[in-house]
PDB file of C-alpha atoms in Angstrom:
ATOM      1  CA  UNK A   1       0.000   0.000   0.000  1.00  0.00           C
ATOM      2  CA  UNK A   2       1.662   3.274  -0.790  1.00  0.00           C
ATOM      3  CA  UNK A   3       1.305   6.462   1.435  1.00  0.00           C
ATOM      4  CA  UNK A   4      -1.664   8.779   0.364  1.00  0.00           C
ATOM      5  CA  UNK A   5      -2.100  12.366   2.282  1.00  0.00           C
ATOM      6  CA  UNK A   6      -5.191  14.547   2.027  1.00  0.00           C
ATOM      7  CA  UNK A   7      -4.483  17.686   3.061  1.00  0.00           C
ATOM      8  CA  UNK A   8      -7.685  20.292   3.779  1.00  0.00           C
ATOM      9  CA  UNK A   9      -6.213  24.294   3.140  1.00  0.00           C
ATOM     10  CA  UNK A  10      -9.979  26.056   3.584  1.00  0.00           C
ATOM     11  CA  UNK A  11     -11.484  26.343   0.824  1.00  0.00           C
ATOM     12  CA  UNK A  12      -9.429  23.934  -0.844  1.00  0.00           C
ATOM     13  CA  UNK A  13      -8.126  19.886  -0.664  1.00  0.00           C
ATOM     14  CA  UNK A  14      -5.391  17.842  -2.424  1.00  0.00           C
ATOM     15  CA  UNK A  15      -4.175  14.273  -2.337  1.00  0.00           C
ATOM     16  CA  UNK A  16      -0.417  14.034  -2.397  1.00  0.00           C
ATOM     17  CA  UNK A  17       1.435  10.957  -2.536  1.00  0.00           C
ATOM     18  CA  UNK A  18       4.828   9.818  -0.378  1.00  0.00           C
ATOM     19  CA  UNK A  19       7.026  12.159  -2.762  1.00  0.00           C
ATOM     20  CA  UNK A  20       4.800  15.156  -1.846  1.00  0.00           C
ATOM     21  CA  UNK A  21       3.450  15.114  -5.489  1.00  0.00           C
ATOM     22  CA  UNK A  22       0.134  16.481  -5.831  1.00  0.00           C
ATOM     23  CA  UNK A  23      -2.463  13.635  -7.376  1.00  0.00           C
ATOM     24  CA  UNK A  24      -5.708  16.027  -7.208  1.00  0.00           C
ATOM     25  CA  UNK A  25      -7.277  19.201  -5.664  1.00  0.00           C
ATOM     26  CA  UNK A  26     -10.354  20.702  -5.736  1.00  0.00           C
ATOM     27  CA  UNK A  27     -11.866  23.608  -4.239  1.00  0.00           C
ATOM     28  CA  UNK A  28     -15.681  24.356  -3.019  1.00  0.00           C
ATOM     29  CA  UNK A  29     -16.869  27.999  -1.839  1.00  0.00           C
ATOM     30  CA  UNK A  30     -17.573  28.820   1.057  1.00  0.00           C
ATOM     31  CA  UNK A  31     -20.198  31.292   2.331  1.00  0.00           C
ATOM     32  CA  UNK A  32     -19.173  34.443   4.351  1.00  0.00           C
ATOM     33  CA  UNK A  33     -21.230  37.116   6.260  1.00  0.00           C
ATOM     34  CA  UNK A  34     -19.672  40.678   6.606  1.00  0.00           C
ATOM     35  CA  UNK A  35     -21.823  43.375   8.236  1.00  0.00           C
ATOM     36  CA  UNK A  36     -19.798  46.570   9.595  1.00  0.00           C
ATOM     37  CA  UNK A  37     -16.882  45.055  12.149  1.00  0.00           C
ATOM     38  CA  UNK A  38     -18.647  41.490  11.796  1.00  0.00           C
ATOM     39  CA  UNK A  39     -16.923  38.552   9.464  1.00  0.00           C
ATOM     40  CA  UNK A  40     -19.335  34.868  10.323  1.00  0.00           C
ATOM     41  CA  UNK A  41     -19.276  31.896   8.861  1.00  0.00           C
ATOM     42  CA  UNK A  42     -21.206  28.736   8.757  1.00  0.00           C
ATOM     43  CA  UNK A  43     -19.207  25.387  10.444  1.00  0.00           C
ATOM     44  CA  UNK A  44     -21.878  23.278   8.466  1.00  0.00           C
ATOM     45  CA  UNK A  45     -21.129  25.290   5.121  1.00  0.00           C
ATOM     46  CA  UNK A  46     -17.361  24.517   5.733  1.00  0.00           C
ATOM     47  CA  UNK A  47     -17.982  20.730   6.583  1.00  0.00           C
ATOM     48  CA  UNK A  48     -20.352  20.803   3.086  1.00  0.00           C
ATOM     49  CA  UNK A  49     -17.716  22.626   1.290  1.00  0.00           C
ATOM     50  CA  UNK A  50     -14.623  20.504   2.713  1.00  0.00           C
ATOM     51  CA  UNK A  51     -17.023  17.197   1.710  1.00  0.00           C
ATOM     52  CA  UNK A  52     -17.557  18.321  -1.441  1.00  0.00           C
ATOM     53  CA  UNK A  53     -14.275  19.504  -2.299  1.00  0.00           C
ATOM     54  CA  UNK A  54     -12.532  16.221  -1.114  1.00  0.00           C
ATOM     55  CA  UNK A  55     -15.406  13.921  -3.243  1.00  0.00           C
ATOM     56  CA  UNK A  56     -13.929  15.734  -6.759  1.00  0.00           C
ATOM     57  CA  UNK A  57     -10.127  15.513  -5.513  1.00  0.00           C
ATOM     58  CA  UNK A  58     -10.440  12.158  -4.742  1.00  0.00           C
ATOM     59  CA  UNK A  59     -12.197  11.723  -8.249  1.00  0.00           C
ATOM     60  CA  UNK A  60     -10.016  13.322 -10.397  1.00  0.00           C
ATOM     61  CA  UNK A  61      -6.580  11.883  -8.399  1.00  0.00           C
ATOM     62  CA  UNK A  62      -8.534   8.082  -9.064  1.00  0.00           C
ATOM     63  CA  UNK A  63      -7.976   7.770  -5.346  1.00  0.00           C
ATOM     64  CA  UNK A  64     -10.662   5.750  -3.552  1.00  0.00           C
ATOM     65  CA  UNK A  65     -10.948   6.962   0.078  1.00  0.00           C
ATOM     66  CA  UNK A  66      -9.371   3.443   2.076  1.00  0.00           C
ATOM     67  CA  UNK A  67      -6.548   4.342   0.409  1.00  0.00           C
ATOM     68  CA  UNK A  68      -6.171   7.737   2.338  1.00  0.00           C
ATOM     69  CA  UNK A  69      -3.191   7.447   4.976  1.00  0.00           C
ATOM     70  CA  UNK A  70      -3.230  10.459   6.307  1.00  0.00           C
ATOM     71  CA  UNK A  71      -5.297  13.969   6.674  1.00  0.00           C
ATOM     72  CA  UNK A  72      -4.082  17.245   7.819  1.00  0.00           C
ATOM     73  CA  UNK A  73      -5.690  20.416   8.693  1.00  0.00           C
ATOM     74  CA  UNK A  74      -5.078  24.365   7.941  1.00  0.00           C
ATOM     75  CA  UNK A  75      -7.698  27.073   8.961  1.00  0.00           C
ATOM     76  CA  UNK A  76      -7.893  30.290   9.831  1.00  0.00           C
ATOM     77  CA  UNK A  77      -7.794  31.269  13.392  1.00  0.00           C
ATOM     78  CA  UNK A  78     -11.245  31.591  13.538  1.00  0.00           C
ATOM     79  CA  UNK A  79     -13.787  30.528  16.659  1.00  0.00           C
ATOM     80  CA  UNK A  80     -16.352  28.267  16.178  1.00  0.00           C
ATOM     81  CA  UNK A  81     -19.247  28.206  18.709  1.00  0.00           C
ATOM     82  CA  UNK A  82     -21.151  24.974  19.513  1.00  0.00           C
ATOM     83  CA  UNK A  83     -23.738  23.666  22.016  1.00  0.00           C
ATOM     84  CA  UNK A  84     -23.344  20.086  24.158  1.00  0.00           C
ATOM     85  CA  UNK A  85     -24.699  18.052  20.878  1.00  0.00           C
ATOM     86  CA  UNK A  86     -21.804  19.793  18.446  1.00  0.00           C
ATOM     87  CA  UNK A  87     -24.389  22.104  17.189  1.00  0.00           C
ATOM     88  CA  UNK A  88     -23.873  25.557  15.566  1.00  0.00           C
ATOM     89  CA  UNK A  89     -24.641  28.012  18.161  1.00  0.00           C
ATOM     90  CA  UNK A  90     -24.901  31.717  16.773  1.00  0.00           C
ATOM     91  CA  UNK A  91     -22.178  34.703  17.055  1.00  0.00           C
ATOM     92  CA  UNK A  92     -24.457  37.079  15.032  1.00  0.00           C
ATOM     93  CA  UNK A  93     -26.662  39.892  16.091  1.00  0.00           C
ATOM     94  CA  UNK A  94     -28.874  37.875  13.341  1.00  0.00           C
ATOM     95  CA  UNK A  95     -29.496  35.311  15.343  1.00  0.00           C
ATOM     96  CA  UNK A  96     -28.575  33.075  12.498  1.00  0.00           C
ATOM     97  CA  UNK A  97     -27.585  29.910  14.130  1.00  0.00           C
ATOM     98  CA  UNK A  98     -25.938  29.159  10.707  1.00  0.00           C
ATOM     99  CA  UNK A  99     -23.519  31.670  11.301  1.00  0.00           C
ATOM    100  CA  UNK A 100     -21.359  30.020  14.083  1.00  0.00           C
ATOM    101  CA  UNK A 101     -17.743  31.477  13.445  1.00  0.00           C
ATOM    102  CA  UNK A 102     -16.448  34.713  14.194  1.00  0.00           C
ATOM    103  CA  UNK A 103     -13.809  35.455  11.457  1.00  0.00           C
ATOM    104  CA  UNK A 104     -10.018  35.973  12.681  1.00  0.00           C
ATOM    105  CA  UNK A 105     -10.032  39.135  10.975  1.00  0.00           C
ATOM    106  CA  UNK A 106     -13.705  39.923  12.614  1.00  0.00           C
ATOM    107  CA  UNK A 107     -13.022  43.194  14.411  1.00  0.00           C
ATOM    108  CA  UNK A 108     -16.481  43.962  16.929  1.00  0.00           C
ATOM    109  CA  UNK A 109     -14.310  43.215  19.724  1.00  0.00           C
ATOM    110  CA  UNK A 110     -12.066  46.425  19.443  1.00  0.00           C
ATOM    111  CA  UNK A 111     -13.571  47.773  23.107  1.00  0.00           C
ATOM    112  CA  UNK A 112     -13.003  44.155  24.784  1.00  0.00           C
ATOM    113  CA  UNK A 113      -9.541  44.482  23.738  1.00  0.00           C
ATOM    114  CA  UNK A 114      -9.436  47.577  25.049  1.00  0.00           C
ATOM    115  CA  UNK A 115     -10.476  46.404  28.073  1.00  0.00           C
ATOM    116  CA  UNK A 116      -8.490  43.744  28.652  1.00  0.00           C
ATOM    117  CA  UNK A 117      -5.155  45.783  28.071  1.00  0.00           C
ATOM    118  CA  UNK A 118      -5.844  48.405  30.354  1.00  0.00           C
ATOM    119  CA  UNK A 119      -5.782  45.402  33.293  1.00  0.00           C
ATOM    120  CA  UNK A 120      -1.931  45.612  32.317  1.00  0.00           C
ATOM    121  CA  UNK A 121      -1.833  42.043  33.362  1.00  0.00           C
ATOM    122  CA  UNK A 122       0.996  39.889  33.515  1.00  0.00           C
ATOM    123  CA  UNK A 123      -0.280  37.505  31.121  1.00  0.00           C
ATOM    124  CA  UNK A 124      -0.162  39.805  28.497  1.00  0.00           C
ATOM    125  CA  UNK A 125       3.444  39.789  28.498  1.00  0.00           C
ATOM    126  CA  UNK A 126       2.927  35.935  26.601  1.00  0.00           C
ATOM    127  CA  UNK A 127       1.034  37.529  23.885  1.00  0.00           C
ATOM    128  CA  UNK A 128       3.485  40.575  22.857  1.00  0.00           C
ATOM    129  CA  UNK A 129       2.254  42.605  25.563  1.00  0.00           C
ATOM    130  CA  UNK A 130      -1.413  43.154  24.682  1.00  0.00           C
ATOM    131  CA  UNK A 131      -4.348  41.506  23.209  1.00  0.00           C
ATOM    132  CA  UNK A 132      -5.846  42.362  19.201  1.00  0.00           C
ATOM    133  CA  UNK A 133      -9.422  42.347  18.562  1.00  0.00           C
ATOM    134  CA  UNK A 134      -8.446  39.655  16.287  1.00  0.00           C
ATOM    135  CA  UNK A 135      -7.869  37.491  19.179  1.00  0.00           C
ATOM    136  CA  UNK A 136      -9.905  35.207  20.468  1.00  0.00           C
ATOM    137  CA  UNK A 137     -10.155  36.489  24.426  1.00  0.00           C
ATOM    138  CA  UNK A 138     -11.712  39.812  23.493  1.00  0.00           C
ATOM    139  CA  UNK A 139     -13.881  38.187  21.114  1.00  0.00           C
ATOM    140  CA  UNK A 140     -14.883  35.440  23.609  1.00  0.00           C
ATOM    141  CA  UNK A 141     -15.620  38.585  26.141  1.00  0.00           C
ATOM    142  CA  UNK A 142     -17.667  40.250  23.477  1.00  0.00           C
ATOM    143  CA  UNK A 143     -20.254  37.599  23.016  1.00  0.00           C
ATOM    144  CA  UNK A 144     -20.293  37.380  26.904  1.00  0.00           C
ATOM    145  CA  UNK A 145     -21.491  40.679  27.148  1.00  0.00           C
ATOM    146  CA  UNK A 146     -23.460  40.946  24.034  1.00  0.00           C
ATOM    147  CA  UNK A 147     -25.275  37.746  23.246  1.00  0.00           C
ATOM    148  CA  UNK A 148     -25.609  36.430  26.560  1.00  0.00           C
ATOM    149  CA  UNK A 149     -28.082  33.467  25.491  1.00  0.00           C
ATOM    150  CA  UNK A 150     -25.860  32.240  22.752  1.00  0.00           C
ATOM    151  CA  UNK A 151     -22.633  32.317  25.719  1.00  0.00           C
ATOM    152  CA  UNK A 152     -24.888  30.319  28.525  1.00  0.00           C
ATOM    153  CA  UNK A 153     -25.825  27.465  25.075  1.00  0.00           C
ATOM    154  CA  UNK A 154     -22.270  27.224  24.200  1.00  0.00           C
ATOM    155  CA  UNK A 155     -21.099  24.136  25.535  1.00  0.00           C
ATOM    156  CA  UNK A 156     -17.458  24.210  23.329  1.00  0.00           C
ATOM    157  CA  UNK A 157     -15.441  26.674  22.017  1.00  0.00           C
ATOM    158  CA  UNK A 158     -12.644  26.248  19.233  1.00  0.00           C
ATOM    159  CA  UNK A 159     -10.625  26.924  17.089  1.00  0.00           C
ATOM    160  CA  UNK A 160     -11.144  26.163  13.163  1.00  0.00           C
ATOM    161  CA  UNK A 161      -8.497  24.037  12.690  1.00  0.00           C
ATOM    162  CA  UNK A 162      -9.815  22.331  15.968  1.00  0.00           C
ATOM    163  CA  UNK A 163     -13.268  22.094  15.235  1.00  0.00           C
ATOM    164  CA  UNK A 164     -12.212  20.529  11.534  1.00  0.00           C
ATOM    165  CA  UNK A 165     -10.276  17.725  13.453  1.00  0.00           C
ATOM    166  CA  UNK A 166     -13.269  17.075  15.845  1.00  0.00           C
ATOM    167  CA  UNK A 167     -15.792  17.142  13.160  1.00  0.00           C
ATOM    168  CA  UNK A 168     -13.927  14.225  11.116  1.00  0.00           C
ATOM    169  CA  UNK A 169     -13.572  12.074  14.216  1.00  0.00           C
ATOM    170  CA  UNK A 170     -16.406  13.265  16.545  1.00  0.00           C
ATOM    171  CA  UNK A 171     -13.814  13.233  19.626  1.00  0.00           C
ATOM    172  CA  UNK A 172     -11.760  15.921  21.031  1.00  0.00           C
ATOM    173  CA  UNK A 173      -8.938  13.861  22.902  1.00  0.00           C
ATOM    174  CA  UNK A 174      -6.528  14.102  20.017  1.00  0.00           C
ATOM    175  CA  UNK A 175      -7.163  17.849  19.430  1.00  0.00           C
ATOM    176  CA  UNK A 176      -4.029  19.789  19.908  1.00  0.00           C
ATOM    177  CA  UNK A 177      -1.936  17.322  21.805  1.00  0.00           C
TER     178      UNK A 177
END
């Protein structure tokens, strides 16, 4: 059996072999919300997106999926919002539960990140000294003090890149470790 890796670059997936030689790719769009500071996204879009852009690499490279060895993961660092059954849980004023990811580049937390640097706390000091509304603290603070019922019906928060690994195995022991 030879060595097959599928590796998932949002919005994007190719099958290389041992050599690092690409056998297929495919792409699938994905759907994005931007209103003002907000950037959402859908987790189940992605998942339907990923799916279907796997399916037509995997056709073109003739690769069936047993003989997949291997599958790695690159996302934005983006946080995804889900409730105890892995269900999208929403981040938008909409109240779109489809819209379950606040963007990295997603700037509505500008005054939570604000907030948190004016603390001057020593843990800033192991993230260059202060926190970017791009980061996922202030945004995590924001939707504390903003969408309170969507923060008490979160059970998990992650990160893309997490989330992806959990949704292809259902299990978060691996994650990160």
């Amino acid at each position: 059996m030879h060595f097959v890796c599928l590796y998932i670059s949002l919005p994007a997936s190719g099958l290389f072999d041992e050599k690092g030689k690409l056998l297929g790719s495919a792409s699938s769009p994905i759907q994005i919300w931007k209103e003002g500071d907000c950037i959402e996204q859908s987790s189940t879009d992605i998942w339907h997106a990923i799916c279907s852009a796997v399916k037509s690499a995997c056709s073109l490279a003739k690769v069936e999926g047993e003989e997949v060895t291997g599958i790695g993961f690159a996302a934005t660092c983006s946080l995804v919002a889900v409730d105890a059954d892995g269900s999208p849980v929403t981040v938008s004023w909409s109240g779109d539960s489809r819209r379950n990811i606040i963007v990295w580049m997603d700037h509505r937390a500008v005054k939570q990140a604000e907030k948190i640097n004016s603390r001057n706390s020593p843990v800033l000091q192991y993230c260059g000294g202060s926190v970017s509304p791009e980061m996922q603290p202030p945004k995590l603070l924001w939707v504390k003090e903003n969408l309170q019922e969507s923060w008490s019906m979160v059970f998990r928060w992650m990160d893309l890149s997490d989330w992806l690994s959990y949704r292809s195995i259902d299990s978060v022991e691996t994650i990160s470790e």
